[in-house]
Short mmCIF file of N, CA, C and O in Angstrom, two decimals:
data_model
loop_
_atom_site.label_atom_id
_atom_site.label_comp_id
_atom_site.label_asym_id
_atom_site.label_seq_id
_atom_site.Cartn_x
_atom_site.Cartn_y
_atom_site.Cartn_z
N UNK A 1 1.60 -12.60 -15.60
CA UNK A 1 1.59 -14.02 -15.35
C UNK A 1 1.26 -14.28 -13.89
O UNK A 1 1.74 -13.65 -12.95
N UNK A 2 0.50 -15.14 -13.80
CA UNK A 2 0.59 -15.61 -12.32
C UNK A 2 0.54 -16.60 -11.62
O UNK A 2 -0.25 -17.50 -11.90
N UNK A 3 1.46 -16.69 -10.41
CA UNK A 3 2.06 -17.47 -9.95
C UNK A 3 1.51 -18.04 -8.69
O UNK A 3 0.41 -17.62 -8.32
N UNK A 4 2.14 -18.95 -7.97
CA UNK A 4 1.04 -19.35 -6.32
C UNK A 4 3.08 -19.75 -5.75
O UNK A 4 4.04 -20.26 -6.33
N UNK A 5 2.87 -19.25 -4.62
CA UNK A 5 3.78 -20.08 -3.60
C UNK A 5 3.12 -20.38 -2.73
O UNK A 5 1.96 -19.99 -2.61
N UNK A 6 3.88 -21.35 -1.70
CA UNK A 6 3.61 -21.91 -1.09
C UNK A 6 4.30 -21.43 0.07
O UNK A 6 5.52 -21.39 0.24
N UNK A 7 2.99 -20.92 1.22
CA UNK A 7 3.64 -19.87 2.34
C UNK A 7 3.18 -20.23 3.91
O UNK A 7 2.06 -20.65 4.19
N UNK A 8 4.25 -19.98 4.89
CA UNK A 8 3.85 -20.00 6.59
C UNK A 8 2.60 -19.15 6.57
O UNK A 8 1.72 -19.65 7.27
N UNK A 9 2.29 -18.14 6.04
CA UNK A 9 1.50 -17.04 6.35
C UNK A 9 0.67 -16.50 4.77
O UNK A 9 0.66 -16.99 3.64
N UNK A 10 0.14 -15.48 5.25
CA UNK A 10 -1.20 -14.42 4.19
C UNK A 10 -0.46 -13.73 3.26
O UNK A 10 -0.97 -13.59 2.15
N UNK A 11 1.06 -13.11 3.53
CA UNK A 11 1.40 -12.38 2.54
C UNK A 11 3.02 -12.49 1.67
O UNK A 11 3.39 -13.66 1.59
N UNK A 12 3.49 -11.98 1.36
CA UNK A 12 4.71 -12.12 0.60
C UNK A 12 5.89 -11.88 2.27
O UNK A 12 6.88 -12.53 2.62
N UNK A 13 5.42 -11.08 2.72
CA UNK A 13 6.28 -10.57 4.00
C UNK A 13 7.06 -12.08 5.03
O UNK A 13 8.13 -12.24 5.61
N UNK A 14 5.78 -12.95 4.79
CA UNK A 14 5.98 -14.46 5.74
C UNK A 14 7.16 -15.41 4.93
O UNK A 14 7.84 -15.05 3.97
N UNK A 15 7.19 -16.29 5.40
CA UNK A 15 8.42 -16.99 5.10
C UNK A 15 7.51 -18.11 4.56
O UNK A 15 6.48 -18.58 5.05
N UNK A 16 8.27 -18.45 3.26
CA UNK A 16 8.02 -19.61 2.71
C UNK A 16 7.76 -20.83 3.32
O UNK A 16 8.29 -21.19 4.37
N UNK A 17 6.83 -21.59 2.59
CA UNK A 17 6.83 -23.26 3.12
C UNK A 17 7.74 -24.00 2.14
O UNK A 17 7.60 -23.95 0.92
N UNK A 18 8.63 -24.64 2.75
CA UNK A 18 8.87 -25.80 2.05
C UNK A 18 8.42 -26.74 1.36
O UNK A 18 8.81 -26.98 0.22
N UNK A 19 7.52 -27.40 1.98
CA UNK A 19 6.54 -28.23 1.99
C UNK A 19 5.52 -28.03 0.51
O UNK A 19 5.81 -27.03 -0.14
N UNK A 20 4.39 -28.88 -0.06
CA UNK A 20 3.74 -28.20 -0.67
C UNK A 20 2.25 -28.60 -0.32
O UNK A 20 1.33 -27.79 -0.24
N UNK A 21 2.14 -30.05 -0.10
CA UNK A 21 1.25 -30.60 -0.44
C UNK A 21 0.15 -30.18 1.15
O UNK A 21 -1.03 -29.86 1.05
N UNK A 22 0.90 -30.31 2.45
CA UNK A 22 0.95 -29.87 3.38
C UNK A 22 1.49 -28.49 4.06
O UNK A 22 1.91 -28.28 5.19
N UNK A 23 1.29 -27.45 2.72
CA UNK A 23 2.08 -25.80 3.21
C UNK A 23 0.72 -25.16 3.68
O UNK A 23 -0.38 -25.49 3.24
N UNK A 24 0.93 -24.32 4.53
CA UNK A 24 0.16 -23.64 5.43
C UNK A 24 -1.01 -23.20 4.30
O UNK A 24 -2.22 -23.40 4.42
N UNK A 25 -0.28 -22.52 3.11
CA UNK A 25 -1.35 -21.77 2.50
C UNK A 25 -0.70 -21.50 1.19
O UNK A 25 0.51 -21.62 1.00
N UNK A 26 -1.41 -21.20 0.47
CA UNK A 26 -0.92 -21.23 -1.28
C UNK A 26 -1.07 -19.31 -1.65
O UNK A 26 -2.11 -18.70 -1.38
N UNK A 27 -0.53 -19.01 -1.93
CA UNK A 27 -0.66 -17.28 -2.29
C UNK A 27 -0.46 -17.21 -3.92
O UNK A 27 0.55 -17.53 -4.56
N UNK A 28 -1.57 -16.76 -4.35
CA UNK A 28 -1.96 -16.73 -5.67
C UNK A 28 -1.55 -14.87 -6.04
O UNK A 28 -2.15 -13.87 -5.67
N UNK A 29 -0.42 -14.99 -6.81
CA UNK A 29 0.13 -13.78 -7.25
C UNK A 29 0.46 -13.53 -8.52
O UNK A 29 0.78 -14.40 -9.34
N UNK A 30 0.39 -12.22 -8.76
CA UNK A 30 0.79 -11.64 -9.99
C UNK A 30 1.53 -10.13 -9.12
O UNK A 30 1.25 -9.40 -8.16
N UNK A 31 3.11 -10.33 -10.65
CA UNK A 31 3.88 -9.78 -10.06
C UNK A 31 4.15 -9.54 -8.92
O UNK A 31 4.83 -10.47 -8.50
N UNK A 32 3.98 -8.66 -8.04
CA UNK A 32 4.29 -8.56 -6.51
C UNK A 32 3.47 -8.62 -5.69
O UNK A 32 3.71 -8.18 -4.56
N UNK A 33 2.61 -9.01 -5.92
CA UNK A 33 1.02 -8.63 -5.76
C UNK A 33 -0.04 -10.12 -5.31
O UNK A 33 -0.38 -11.15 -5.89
N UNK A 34 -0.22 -9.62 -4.26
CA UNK A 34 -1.45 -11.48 -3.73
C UNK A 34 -2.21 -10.86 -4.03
O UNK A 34 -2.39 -9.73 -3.58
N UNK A 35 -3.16 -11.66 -5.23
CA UNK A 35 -4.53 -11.68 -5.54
C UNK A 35 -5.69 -12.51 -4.92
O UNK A 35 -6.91 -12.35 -4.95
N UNK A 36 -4.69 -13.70 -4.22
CA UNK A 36 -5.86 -14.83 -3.33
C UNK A 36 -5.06 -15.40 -2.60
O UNK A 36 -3.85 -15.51 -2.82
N UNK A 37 -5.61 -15.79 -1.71
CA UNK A 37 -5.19 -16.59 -0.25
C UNK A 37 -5.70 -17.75 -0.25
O UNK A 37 -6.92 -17.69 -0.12
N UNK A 38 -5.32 -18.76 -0.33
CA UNK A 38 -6.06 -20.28 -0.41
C UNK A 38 -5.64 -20.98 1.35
O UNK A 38 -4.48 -21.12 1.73
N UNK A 39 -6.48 -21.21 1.94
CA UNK A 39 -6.21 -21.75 3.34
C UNK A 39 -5.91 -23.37 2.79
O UNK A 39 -6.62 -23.75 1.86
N UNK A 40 -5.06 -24.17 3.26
CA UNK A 40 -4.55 -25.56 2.95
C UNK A 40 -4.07 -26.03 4.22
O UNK A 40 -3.31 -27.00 4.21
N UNK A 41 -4.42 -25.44 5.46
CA UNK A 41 -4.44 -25.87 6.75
C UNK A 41 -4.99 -27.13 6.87
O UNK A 41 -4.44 -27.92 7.63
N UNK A 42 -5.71 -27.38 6.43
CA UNK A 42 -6.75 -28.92 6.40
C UNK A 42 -5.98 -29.91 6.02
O UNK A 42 -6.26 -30.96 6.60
N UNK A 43 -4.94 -29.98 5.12
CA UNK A 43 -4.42 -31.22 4.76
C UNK A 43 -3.38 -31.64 5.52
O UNK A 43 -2.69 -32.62 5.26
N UNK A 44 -3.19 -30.55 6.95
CA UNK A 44 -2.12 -31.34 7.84
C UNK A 44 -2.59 -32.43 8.47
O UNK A 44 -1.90 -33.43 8.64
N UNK A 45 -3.73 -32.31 8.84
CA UNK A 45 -4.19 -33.86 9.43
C UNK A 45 -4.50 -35.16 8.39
O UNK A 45 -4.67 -36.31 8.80
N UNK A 46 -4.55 -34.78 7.04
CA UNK A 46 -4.55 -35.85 5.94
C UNK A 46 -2.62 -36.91 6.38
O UNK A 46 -1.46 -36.66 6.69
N UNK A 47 -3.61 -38.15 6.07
CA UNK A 47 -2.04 -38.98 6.24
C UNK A 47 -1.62 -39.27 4.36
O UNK A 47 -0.50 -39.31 3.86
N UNK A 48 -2.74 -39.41 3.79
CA UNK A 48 -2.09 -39.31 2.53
C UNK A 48 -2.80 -39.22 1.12
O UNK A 48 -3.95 -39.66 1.05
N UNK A 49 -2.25 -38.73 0.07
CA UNK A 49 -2.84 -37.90 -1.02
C UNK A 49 -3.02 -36.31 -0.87
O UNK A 49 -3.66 -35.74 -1.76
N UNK A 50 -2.45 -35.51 0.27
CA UNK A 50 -2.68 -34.47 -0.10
C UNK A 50 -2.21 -33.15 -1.06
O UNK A 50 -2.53 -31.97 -1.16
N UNK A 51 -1.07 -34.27 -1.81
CA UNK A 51 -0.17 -33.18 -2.81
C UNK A 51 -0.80 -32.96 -3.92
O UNK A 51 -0.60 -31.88 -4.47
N UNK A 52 -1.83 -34.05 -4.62
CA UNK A 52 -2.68 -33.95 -5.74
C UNK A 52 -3.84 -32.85 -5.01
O UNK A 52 -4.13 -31.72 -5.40
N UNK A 53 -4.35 -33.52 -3.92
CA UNK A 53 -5.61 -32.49 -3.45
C UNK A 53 -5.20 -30.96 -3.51
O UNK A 53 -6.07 -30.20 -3.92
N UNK A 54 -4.09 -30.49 -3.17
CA UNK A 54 -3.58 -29.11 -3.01
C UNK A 54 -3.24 -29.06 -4.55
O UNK A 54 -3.79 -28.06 -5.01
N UNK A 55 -2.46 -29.85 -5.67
CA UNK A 55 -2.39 -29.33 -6.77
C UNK A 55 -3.95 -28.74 -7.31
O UNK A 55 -4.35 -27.63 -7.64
N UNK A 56 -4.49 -29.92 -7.22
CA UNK A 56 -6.09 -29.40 -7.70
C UNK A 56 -6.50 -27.79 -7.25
O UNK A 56 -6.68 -26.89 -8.07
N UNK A 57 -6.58 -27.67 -6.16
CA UNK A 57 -6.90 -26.25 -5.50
C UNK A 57 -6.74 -25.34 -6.60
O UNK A 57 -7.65 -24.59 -6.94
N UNK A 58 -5.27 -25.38 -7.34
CA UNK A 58 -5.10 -24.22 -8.42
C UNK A 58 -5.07 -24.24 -9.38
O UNK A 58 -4.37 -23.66 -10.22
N UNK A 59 -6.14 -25.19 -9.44
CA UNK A 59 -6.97 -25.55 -10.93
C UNK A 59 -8.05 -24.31 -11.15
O UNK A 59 -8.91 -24.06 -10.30
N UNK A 60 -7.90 -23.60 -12.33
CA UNK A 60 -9.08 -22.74 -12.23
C UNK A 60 -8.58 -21.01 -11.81
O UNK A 60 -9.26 -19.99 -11.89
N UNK A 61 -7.12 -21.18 -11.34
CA UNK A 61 -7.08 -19.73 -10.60
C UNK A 61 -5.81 -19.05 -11.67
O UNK A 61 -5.12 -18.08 -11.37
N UNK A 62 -5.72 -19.91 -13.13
CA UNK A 62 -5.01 -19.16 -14.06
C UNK A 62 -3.16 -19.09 -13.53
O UNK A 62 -2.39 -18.37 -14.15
N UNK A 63 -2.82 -19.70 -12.68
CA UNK A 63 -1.45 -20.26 -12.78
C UNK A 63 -0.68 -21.00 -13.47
O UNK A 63 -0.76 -22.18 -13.80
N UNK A 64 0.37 -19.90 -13.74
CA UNK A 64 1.51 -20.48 -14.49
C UNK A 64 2.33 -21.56 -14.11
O UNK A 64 2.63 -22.58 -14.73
N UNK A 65 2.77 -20.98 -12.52
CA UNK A 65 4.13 -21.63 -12.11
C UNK A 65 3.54 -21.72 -10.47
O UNK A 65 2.65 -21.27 -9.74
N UNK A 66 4.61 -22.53 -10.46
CA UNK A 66 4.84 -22.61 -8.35
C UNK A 66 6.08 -22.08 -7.93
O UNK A 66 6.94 -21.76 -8.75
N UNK A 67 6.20 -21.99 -6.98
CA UNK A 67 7.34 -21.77 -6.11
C UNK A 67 6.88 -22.26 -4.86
O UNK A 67 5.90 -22.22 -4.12
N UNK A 68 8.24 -22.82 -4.97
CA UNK A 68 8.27 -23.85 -3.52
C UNK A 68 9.53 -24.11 -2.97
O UNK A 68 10.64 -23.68 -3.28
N UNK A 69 9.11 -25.00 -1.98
CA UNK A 69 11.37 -25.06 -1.41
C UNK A 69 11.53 -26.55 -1.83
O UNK A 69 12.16 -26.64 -2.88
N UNK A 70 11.02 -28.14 -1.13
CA UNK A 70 11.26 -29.16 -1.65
C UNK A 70 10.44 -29.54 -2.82
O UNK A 70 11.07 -30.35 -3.49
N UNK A 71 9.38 -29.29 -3.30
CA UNK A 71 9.00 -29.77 -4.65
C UNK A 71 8.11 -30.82 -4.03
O UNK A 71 8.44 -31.32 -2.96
N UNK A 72 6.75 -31.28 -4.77
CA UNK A 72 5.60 -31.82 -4.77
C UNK A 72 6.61 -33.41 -5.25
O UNK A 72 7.61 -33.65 -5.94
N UNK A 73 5.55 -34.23 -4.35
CA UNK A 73 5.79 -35.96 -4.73
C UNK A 73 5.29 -36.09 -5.92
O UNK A 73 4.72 -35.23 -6.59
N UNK A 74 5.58 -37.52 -6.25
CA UNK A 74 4.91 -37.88 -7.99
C UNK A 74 4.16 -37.75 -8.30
O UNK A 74 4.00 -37.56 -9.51
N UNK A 75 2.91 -37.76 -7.23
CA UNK A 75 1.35 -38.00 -8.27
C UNK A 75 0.94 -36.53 -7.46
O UNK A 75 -0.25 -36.56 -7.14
N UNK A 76 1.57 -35.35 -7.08
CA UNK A 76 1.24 -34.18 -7.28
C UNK A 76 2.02 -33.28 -8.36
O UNK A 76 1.71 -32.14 -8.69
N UNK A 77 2.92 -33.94 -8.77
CA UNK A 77 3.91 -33.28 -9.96
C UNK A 77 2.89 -33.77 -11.23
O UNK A 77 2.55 -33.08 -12.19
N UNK A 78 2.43 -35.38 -10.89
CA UNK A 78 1.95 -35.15 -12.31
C UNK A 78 0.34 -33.96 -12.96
O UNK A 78 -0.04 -33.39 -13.98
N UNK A 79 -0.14 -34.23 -11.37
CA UNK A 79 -1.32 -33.51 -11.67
C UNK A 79 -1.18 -31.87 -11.93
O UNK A 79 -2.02 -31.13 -12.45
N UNK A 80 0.15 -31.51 -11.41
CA UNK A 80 0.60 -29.93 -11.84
C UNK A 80 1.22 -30.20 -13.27
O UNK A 80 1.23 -29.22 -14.02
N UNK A 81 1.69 -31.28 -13.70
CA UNK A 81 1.81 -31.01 -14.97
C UNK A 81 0.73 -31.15 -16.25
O UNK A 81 0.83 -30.60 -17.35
N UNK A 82 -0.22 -31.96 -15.83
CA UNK A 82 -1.90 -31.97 -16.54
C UNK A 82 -2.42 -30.90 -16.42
O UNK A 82 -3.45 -30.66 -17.04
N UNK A 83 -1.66 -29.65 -15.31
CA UNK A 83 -2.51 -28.62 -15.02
C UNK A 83 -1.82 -27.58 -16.35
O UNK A 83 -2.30 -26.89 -17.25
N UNK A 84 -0.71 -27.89 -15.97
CA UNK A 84 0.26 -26.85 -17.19
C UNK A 84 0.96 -25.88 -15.99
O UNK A 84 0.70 -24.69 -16.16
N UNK A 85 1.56 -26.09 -15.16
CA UNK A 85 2.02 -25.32 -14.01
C UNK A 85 3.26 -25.95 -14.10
O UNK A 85 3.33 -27.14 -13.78
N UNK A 86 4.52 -25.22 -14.57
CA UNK A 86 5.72 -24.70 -14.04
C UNK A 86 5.50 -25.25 -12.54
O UNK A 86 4.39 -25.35 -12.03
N UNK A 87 6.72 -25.59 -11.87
CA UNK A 87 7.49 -26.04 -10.67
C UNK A 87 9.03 -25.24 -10.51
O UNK A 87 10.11 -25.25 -11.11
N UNK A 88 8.65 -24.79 -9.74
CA UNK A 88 10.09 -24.15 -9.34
C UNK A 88 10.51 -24.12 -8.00
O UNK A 88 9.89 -23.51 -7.12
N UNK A 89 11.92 -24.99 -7.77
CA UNK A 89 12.14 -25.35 -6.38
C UNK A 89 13.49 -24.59 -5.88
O UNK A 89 14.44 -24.36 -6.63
N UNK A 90 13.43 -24.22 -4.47
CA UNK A 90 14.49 -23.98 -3.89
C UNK A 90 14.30 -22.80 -2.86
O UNK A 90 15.20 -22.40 -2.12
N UNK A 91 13.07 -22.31 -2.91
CA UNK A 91 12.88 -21.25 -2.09
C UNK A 91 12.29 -21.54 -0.34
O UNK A 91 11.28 -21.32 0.33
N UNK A 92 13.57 -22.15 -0.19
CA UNK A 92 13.24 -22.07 1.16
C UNK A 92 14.49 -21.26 2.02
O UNK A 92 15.66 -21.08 1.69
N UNK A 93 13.75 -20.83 3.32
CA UNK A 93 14.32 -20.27 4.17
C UNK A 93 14.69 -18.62 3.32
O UNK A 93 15.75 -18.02 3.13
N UNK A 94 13.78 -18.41 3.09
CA UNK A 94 13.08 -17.26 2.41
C UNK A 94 11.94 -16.72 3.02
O UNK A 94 11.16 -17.42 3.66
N UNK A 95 11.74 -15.11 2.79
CA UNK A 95 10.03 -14.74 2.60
C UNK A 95 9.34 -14.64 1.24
O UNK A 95 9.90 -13.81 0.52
N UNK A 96 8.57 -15.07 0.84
CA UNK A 96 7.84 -15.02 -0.15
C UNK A 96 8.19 -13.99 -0.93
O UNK A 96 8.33 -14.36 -2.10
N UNK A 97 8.39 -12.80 -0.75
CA UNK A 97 8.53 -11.58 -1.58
C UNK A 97 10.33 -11.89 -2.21
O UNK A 97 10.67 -11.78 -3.39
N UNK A 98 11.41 -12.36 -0.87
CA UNK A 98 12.66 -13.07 -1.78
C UNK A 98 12.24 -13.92 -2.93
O UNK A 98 12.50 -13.72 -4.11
N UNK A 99 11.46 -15.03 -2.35
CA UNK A 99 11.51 -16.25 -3.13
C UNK A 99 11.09 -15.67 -4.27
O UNK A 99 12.05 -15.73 -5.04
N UNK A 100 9.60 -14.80 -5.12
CA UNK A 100 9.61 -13.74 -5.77
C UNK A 100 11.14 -13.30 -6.81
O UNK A 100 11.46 -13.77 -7.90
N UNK A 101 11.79 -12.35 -6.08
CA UNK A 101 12.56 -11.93 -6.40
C UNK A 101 13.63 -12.75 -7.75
O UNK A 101 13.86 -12.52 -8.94
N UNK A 102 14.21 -14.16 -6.38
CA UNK A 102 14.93 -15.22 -7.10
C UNK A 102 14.28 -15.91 -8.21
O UNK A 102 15.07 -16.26 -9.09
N UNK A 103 13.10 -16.17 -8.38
CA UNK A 103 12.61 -16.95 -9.76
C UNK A 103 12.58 -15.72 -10.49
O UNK A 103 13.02 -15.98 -11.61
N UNK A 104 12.29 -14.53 -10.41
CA UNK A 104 12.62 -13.48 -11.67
C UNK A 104 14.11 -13.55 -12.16
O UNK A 104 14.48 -13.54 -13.34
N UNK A 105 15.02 -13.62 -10.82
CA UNK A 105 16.16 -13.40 -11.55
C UNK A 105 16.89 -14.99 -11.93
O UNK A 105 18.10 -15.04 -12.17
N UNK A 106 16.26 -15.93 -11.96
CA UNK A 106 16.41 -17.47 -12.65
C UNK A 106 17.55 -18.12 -10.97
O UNK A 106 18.62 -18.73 -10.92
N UNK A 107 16.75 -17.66 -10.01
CA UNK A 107 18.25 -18.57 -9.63
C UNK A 107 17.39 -19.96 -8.88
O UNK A 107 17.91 -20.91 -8.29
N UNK A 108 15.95 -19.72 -9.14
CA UNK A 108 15.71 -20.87 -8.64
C UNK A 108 15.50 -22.19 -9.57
O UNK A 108 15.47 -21.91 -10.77
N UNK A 109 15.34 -23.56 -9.27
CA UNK A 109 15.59 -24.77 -10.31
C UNK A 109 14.37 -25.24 -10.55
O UNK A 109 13.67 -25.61 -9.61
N UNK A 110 13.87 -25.31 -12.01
CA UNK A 110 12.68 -26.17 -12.22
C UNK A 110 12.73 -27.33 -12.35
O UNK A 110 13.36 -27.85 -13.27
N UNK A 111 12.01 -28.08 -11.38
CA UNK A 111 11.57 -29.15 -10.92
C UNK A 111 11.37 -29.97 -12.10
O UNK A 111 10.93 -31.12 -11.98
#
């Protein structure tokens, strides 16, 4: 299955973004494993709509689910749910490879 979080950095090692719509970068994974790096640096200077624009991004890249720490606004929740993407919140103040860890073992909350 594969999954995207939402990360400070390139690999599982970096610490999660909170954030989604505006997270540094999206890491497209299966099992433990980054298969793609999506740069989403660009939508920090957006003042608004960029939670749909970043849902879109992982349209196409065969994702199941997210992981994230606060969870996408309304009209990026809905477009992840037109996508068919799982939301899963709480992984913050984590590295990516924790946050990982915790949605295998259910302790994080779907959105």
């Amino acid at each position: 299955m594969k999954f995207a979080l939402t990360s400070r950095g390139q690999s599982l090692a970096d610490p999660m973004d909170a954030r989604f719509g505006r997270a540094d970068y999206l890491l497209i994974c299966e099992d433990d494993k980054v298969l793609k790096v999506i740069d989403n640096l660009g939508n920090k200077s957006q003042a608004h709509g960029v939670g749909p624009v970043t849902a879109a991004k992982l349209e196409g890249e065969g994702v199941e689910v997210l992981i994230t720490g606060n969870g996408p606004g309304g009209n990026a929740k809905r477009v992840l749910q037109e996508l068919g993407i799982k939301v899963y919140v709480g992984a913050m103040d984590m590295s990516g490879s924790q946050a990982v860890a915790d949605y295998q073992a259910g302790k994080l909350k779907e959105f």
